[in-house]
Short mmCIF file of C-alpha atoms and ligand atoms in Angstrom, two decimals:
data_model
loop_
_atom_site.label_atom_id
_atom_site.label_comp_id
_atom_site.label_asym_id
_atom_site.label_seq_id
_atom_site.Cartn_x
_atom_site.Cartn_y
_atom_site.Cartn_z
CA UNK X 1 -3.46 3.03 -25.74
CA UNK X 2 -1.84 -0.21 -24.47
CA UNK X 3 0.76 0.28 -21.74
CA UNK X 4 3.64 -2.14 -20.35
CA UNK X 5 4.13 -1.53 -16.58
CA UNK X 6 7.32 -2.91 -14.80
CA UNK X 7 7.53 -2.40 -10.47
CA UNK X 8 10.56 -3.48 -8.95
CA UNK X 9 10.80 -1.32 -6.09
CA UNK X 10 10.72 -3.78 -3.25
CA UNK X 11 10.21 -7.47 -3.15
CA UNK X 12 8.15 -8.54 -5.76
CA UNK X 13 9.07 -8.32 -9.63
CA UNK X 14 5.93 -7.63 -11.58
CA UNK X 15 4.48 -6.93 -15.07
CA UNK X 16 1.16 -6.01 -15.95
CA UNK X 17 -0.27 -4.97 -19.50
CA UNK X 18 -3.06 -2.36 -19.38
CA UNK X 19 -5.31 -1.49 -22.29
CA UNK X 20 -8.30 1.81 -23.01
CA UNK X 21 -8.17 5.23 -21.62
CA UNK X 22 -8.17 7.22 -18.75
CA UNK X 23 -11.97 6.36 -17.92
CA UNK X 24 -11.96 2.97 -19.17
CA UNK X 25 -8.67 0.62 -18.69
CA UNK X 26 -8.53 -2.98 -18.47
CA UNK X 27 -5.59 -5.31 -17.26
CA UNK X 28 -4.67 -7.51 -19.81
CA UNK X 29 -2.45 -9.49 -18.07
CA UNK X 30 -0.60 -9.65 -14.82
CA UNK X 31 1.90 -11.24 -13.57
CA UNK X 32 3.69 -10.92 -9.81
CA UNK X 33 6.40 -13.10 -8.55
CA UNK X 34 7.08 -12.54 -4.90
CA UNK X 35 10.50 -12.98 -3.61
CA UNK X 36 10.09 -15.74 -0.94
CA UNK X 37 14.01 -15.83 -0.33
CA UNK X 38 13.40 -12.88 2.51
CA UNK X 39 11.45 -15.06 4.37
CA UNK X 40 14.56 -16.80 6.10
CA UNK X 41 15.73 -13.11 7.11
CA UNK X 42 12.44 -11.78 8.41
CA UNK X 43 12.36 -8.74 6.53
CA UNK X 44 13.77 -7.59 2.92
CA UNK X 45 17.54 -7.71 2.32
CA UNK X 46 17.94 -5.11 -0.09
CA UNK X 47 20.71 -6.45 -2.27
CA UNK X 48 19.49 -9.94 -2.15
CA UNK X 49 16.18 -8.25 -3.70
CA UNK X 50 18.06 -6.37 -6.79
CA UNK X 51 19.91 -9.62 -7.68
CA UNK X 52 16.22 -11.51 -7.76
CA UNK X 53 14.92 -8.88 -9.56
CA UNK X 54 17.97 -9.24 -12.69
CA UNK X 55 17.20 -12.98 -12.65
CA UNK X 56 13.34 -12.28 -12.95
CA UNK X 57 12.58 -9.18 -14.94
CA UNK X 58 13.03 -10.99 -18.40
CA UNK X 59 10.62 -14.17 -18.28
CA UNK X 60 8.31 -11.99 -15.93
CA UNK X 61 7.52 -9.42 -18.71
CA UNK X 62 7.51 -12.37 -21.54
CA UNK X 63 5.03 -14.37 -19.15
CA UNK X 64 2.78 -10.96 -19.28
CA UNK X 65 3.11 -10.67 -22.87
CA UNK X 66 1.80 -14.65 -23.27
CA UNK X 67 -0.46 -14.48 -20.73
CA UNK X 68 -2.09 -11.58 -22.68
CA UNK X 69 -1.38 -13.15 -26.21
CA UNK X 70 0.54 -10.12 -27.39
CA UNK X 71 3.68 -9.48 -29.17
CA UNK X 72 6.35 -6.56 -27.79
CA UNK X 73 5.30 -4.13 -30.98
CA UNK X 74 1.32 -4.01 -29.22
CA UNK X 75 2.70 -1.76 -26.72
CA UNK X 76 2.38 2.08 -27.08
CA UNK X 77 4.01 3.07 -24.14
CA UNK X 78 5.73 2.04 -21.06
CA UNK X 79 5.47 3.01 -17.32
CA UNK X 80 8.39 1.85 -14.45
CA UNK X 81 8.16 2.08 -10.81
CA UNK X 82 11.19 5.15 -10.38
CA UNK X 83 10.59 5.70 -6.56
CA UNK X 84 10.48 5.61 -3.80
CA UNK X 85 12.10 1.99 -2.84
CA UNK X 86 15.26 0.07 -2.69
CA UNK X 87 17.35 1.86 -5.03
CA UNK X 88 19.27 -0.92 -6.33
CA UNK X 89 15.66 -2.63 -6.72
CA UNK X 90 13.85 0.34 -8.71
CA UNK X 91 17.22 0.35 -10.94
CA UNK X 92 16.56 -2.80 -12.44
CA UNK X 93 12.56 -2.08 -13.46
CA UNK X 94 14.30 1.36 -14.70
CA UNK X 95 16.59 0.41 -16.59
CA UNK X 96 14.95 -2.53 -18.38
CA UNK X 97 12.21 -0.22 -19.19
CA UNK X 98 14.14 2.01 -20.69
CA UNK X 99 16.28 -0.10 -23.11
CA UNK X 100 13.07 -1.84 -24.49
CA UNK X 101 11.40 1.57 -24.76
CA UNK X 102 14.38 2.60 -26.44
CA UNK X 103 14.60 -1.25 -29.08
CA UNK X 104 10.44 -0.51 -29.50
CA UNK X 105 10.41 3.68 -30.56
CA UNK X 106 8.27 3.96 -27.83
CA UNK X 107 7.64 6.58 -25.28
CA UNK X 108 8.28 5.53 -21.14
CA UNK X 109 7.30 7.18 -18.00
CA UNK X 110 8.35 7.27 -14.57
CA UNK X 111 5.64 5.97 -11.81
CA UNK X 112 5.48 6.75 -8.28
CA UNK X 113 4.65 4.02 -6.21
CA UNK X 114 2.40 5.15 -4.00
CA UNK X 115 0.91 7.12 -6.75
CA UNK X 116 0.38 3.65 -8.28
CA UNK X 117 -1.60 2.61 -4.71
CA UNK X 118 -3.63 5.49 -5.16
CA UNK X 119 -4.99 3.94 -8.89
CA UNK X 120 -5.62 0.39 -7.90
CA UNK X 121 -8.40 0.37 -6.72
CA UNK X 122 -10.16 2.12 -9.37
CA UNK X 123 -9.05 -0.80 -11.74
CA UNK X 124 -11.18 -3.03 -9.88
CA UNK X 125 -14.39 -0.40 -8.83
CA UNK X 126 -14.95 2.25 -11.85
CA UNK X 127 -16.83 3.85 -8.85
CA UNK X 128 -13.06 4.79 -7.02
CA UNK X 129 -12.51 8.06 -8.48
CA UNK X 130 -12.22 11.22 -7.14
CA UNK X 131 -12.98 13.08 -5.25
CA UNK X 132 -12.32 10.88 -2.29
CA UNK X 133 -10.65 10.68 0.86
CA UNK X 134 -7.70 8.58 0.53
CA UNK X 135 -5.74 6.32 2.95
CA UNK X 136 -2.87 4.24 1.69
CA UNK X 137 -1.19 2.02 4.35
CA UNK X 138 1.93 -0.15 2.86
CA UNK X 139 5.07 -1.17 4.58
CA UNK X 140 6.41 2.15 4.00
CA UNK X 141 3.98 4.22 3.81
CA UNK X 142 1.42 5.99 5.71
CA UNK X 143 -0.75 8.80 3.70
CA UNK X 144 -3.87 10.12 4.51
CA UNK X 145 -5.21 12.53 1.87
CA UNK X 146 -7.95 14.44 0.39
CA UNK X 147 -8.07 13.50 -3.85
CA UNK X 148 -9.89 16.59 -5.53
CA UNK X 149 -9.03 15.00 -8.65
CA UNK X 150 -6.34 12.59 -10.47
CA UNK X 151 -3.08 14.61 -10.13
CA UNK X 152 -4.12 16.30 -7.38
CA UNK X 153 -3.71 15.51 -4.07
CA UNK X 154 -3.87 17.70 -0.51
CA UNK X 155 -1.40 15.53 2.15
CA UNK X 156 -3.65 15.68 5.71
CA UNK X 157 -1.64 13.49 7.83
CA UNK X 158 1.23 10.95 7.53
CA UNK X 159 2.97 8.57 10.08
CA UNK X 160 5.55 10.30 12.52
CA UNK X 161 7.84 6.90 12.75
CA UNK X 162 6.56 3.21 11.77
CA UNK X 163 4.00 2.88 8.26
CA UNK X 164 1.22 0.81 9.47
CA UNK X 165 2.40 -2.40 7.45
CA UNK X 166 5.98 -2.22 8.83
CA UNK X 167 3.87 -2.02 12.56
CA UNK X 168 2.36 -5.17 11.46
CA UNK X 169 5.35 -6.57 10.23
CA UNK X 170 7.47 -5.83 13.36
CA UNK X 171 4.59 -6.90 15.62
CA UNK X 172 4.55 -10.18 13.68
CA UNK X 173 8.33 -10.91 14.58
CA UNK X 174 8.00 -9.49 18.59
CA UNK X 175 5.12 -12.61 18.41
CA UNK X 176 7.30 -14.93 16.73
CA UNK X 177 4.98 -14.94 13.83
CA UNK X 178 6.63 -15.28 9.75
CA UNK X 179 7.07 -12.18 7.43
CA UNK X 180 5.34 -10.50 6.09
CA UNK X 181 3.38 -9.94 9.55
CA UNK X 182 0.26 -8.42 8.09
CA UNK X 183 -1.63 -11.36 6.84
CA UNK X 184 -0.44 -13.44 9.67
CA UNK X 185 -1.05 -11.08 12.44
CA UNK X 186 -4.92 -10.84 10.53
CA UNK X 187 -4.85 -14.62 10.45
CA UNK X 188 -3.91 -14.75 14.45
CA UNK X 189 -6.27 -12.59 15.22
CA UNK X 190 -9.17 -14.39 13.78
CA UNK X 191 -8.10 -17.14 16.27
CA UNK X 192 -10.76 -17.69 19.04
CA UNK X 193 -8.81 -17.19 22.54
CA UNK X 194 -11.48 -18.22 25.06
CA UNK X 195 -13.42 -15.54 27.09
CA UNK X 196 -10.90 -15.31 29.78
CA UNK X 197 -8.49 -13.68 27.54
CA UNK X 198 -10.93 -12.13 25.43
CA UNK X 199 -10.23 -8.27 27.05
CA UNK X 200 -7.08 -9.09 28.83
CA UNK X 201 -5.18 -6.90 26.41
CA UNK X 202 -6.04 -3.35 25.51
CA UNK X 203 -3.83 -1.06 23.87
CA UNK X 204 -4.10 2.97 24.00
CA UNK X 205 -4.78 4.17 20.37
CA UNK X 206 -1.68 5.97 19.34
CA UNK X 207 -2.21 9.78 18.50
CA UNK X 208 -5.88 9.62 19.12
CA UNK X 209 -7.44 12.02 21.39
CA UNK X 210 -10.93 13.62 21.45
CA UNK X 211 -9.52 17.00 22.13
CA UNK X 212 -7.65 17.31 18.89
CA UNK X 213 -8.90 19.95 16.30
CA UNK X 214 -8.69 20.42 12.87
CA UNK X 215 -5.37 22.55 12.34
CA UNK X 216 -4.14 20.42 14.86
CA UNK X 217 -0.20 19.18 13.63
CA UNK X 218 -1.82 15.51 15.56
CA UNK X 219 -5.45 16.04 13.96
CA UNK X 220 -4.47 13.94 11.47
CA UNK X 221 -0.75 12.38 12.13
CA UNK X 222 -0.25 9.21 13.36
CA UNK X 223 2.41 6.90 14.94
CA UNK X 224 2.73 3.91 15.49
CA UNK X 225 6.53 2.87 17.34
CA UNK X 226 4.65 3.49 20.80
CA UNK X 227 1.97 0.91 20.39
CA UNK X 228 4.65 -1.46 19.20
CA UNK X 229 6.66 -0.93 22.47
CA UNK X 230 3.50 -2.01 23.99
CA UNK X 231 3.18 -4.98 22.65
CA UNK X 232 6.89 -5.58 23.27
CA UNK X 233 6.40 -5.27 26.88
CA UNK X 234 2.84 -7.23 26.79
CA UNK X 235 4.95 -10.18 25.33
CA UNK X 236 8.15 -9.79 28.10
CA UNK X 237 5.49 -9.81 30.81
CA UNK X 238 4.40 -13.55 29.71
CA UNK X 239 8.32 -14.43 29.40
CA UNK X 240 9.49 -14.39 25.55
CA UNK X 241 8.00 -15.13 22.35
CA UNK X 242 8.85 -18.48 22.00
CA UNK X 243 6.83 -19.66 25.46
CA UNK X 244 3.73 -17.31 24.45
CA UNK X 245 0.82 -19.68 24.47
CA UNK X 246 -1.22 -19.57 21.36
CA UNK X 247 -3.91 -17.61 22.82
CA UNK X 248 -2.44 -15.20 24.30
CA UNK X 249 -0.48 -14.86 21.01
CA UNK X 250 -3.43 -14.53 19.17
CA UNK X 251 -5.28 -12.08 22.27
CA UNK X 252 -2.21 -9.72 21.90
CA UNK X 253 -2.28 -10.20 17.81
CA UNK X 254 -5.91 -8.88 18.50
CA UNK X 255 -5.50 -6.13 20.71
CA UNK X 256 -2.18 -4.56 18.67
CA UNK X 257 -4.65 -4.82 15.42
CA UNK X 258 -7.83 -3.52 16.95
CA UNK X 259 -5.51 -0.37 18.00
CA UNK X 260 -4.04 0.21 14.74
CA UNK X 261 -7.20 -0.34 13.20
CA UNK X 262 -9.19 2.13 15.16
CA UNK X 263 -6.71 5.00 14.83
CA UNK X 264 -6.74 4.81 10.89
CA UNK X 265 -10.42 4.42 11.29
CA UNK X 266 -10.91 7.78 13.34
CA UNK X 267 -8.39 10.04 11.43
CA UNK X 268 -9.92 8.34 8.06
CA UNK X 269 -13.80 9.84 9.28
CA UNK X 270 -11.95 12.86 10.48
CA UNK X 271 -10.77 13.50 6.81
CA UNK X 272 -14.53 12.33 5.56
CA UNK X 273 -16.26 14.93 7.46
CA UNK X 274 -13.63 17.91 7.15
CA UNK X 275 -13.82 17.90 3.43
CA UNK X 276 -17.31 16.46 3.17
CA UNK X 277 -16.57 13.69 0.91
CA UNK X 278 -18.78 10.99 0.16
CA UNK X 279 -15.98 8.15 -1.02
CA UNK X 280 -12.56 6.44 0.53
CA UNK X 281 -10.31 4.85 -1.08
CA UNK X 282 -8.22 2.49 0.79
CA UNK X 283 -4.94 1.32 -1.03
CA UNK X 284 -1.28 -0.15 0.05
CA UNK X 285 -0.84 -3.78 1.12
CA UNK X 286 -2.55 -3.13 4.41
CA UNK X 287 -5.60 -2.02 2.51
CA UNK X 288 -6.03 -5.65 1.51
CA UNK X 289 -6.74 -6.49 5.76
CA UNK X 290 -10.40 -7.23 6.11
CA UNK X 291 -10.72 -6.69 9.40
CA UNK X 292 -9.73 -2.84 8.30
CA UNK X 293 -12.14 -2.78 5.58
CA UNK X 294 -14.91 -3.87 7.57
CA UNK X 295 -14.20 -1.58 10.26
CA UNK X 296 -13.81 1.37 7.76
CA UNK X 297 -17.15 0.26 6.19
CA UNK X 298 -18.94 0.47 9.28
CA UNK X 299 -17.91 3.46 11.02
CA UNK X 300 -18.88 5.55 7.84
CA UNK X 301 -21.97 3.88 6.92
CA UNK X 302 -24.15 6.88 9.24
CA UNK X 303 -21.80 9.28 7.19
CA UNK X 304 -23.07 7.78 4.10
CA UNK X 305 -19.35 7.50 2.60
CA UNK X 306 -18.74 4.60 0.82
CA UNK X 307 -15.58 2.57 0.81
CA UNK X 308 -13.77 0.71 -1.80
CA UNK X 309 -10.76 -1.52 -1.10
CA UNK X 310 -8.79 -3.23 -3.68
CA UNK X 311 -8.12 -7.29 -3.60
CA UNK X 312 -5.58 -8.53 -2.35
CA UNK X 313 -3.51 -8.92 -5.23
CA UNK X 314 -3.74 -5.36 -6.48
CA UNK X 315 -3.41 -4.17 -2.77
CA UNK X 316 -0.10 -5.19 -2.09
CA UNK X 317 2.51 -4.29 -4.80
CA UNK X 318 1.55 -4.69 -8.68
CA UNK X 319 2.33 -3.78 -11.82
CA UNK X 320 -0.95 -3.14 -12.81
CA UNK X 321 -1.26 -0.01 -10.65
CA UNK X 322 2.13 1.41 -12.01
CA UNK X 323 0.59 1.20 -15.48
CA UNK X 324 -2.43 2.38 -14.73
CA UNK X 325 -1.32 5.85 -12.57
CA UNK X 326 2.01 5.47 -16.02
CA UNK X 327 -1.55 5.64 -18.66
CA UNK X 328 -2.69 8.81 -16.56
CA UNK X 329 0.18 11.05 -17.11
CA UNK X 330 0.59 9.56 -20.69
CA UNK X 331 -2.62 10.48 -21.79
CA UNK X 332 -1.95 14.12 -20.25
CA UNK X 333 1.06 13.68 -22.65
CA UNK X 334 3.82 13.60 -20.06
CA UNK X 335 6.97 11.47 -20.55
CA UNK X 336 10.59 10.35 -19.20
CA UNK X 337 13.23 11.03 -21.16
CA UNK X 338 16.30 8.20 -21.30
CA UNK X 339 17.59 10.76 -18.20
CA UNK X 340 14.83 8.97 -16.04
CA UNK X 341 16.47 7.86 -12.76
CA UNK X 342 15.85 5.75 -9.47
CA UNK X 343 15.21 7.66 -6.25
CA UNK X 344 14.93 6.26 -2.71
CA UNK X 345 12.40 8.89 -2.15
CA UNK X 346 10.77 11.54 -4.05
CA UNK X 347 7.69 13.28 -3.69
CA UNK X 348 4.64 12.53 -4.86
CA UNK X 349 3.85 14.15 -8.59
CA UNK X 350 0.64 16.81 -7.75
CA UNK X 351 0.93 16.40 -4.05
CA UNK X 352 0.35 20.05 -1.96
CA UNK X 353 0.35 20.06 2.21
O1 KG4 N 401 2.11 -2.09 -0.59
P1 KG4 N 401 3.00 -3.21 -0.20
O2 KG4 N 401 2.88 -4.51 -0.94
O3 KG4 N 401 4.50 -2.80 -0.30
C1 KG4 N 401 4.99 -1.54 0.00
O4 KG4 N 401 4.84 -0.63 -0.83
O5 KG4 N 401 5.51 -1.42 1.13
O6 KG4 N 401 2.75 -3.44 1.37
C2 KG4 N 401 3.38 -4.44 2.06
C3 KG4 N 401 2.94 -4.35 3.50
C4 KG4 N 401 3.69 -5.28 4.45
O7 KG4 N 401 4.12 -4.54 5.55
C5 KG4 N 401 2.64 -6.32 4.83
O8 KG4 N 401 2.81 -6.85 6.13
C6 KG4 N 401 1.37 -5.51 4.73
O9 KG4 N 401 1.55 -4.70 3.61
N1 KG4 N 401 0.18 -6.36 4.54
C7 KG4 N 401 -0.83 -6.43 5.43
C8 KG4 N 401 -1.74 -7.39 4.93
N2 KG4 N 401 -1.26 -7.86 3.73
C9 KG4 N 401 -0.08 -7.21 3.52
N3 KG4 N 401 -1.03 -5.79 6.59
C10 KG4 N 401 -2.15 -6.09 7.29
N4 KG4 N 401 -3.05 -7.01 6.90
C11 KG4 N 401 -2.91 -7.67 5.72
N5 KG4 N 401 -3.81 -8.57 5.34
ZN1 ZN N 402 3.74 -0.73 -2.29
#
């Protein structure tokens, strides 16, 4: 089966062709085009980001077709992004992939995005499959859960306020750094800032206490809005952003990122040992942070879990994912009618508490 996937549901307008089954798919092509123009605003400006999309939807999916060398009547089926996101955003992927599944006689489905995290990996490492623990950090999203199977998923713990990348992009902006924070709060933290300011910053890891049990509504929660106070009022202390000396940018970068890090980290193992699994699968754009992987990698090494992490470009938001989670349900022969509809937030298909 060969599958067209179309995500709109943010900021970057992508098309991916897939190709095989559900135990063997391959990309054929892919092709993402970020939307730079949010830059200037720091952050996404939702109806700036359905306009892009309508200008770039068009020679986005052509470019996928000729970067794969195949015509519109190769594809079999086609999977859209239909939530959650910017409604105005996930319209435009829906729609378009509707009317050419409607001009081709050909069947479409509707994707959910995370859903689409949750495959990525296992484009990349045949090895990601369940059953895993899975943690999928994006600028929305925070989801820690145990994956018995495709399609079926047991929700552990979520985030009570801010999704880890929207931490890191928030951070990034209290530290006068550009959007989106995440790679350039990883970047600033690489930075070496001199053994004087090495452990002048430590930040109490948010929802993590040794006390906590499983059954626990915390066990496996986290939140993140109080550690981002705390780096608001590290950054007052030393005047304002804009007189922070690089290194004590960078030792605050540090310190916000070890904290975060550490409290996925914990919960992550928590989830590892509870349902004794012996893979993680990291996924979301914060999944494509090193520093995280590594950290992940080492503190369940004695466990014996592995870890797989996608690459960068199928960590943060693809088309490649949509169509490979779209390929899943198709093959269990589940489609969208022409009904199929955007939704700012829906749940996740197979997901149980
Ligand atoms: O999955 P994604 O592309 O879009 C959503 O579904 O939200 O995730 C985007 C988020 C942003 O918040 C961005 O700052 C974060 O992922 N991100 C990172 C890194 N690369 C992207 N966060 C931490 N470290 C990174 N290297
Ligand atoms: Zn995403």
């Amino acid at each position: 089966m060969r599958v067209l996937g179309i995500e709109t549901s943010c900021d970057e307008t992508s098309a991916a062709l897939l190709s095989g089954s559900d135990d063997d798919a391959r990309i054929d092509s892919l092709v993402i085009l970020s939307q730079d123009v949010h830059r200037i605003f720091g952050g996404v400006v939702p109806e700036i980001a359905s306009r892009a999309h309508v200008t770039a939807v068009v020679p986005v999916v052509e470019q996928a077709f000729r970067q794969a060398g195949l015509t519109r009547e190769a594809v079999d089926a086609i999977a859209v992004t239909n939530g959650p996101g910017l409604v105005g955003a996930l319209l435009v992927g829906v729609s378009f992939a509707k009317a050419l599944a409607f001009a081709l006689g050909v069947p479409v489905i509707g994707v959910h995005h995370m859903e689409g995290h949750l495959f990525a990996t296992a484009l990349e490492s045949p090895e990601a499959v369940p059953p895993f623990t899975a943690l999928l950090v994006s600028g929305g999203h925070t989801l820690l859960m145990d994956v018995e199977g495709w399609g079926q998923y047991r929700l552990l713990g979520r985030t009570r306020d801010d999704a880890a990348g929207e931490a890191f992009d928030k951070v990034a902006k209290l530290l006068g750094l550009p959007y989106p924070g995440g790679p350039a709060i990883e970047r600033e933290a690489r930075d070496d800032v001199g053994t004087s300011l090495a452990n002048a910053y430590r930040f109490s890891r948010p929802m993590l206490r040794r006390d906590q049990r499983p059954g626990d509504a915390d066990y496996y929660d986290v939140s993140f809005s109080g550690l981002k106070t705390a780096v608001l009022n590290a950054v007052r202390e030393d005047g304002a952003a804009a007189s922070l000396e690089p290194p004590r940018r960078a030792a605050i970068a540090r310190a916000f990122q070890d904290a975060l890090i550490e409290t996925l980290v914990e919960k992550t193992a928590r989830a590892v040992r509870q349902f004794k699994r012996e893979r993680v699968v990291l996924g979301g754009g914060v999944a494509g942070n090193r520093t995280l992987v590594e950290a992940m990698r080492s503190r369940l090494a004695p466990s014996g879990a592995r870890v797989f992490a996608p690459s960068p470009r199928l960590a943060t938001d693809n088309a490649a994912m949509i169509a490979r989670a779209g390929l899943f349900h198709l093959e269990r022969g589940e489609r969208s009618g022409l009904e199929l509809n955007a939704f700012a937030s829906i749940p996740i298909p197979g997901l149980a508490n």
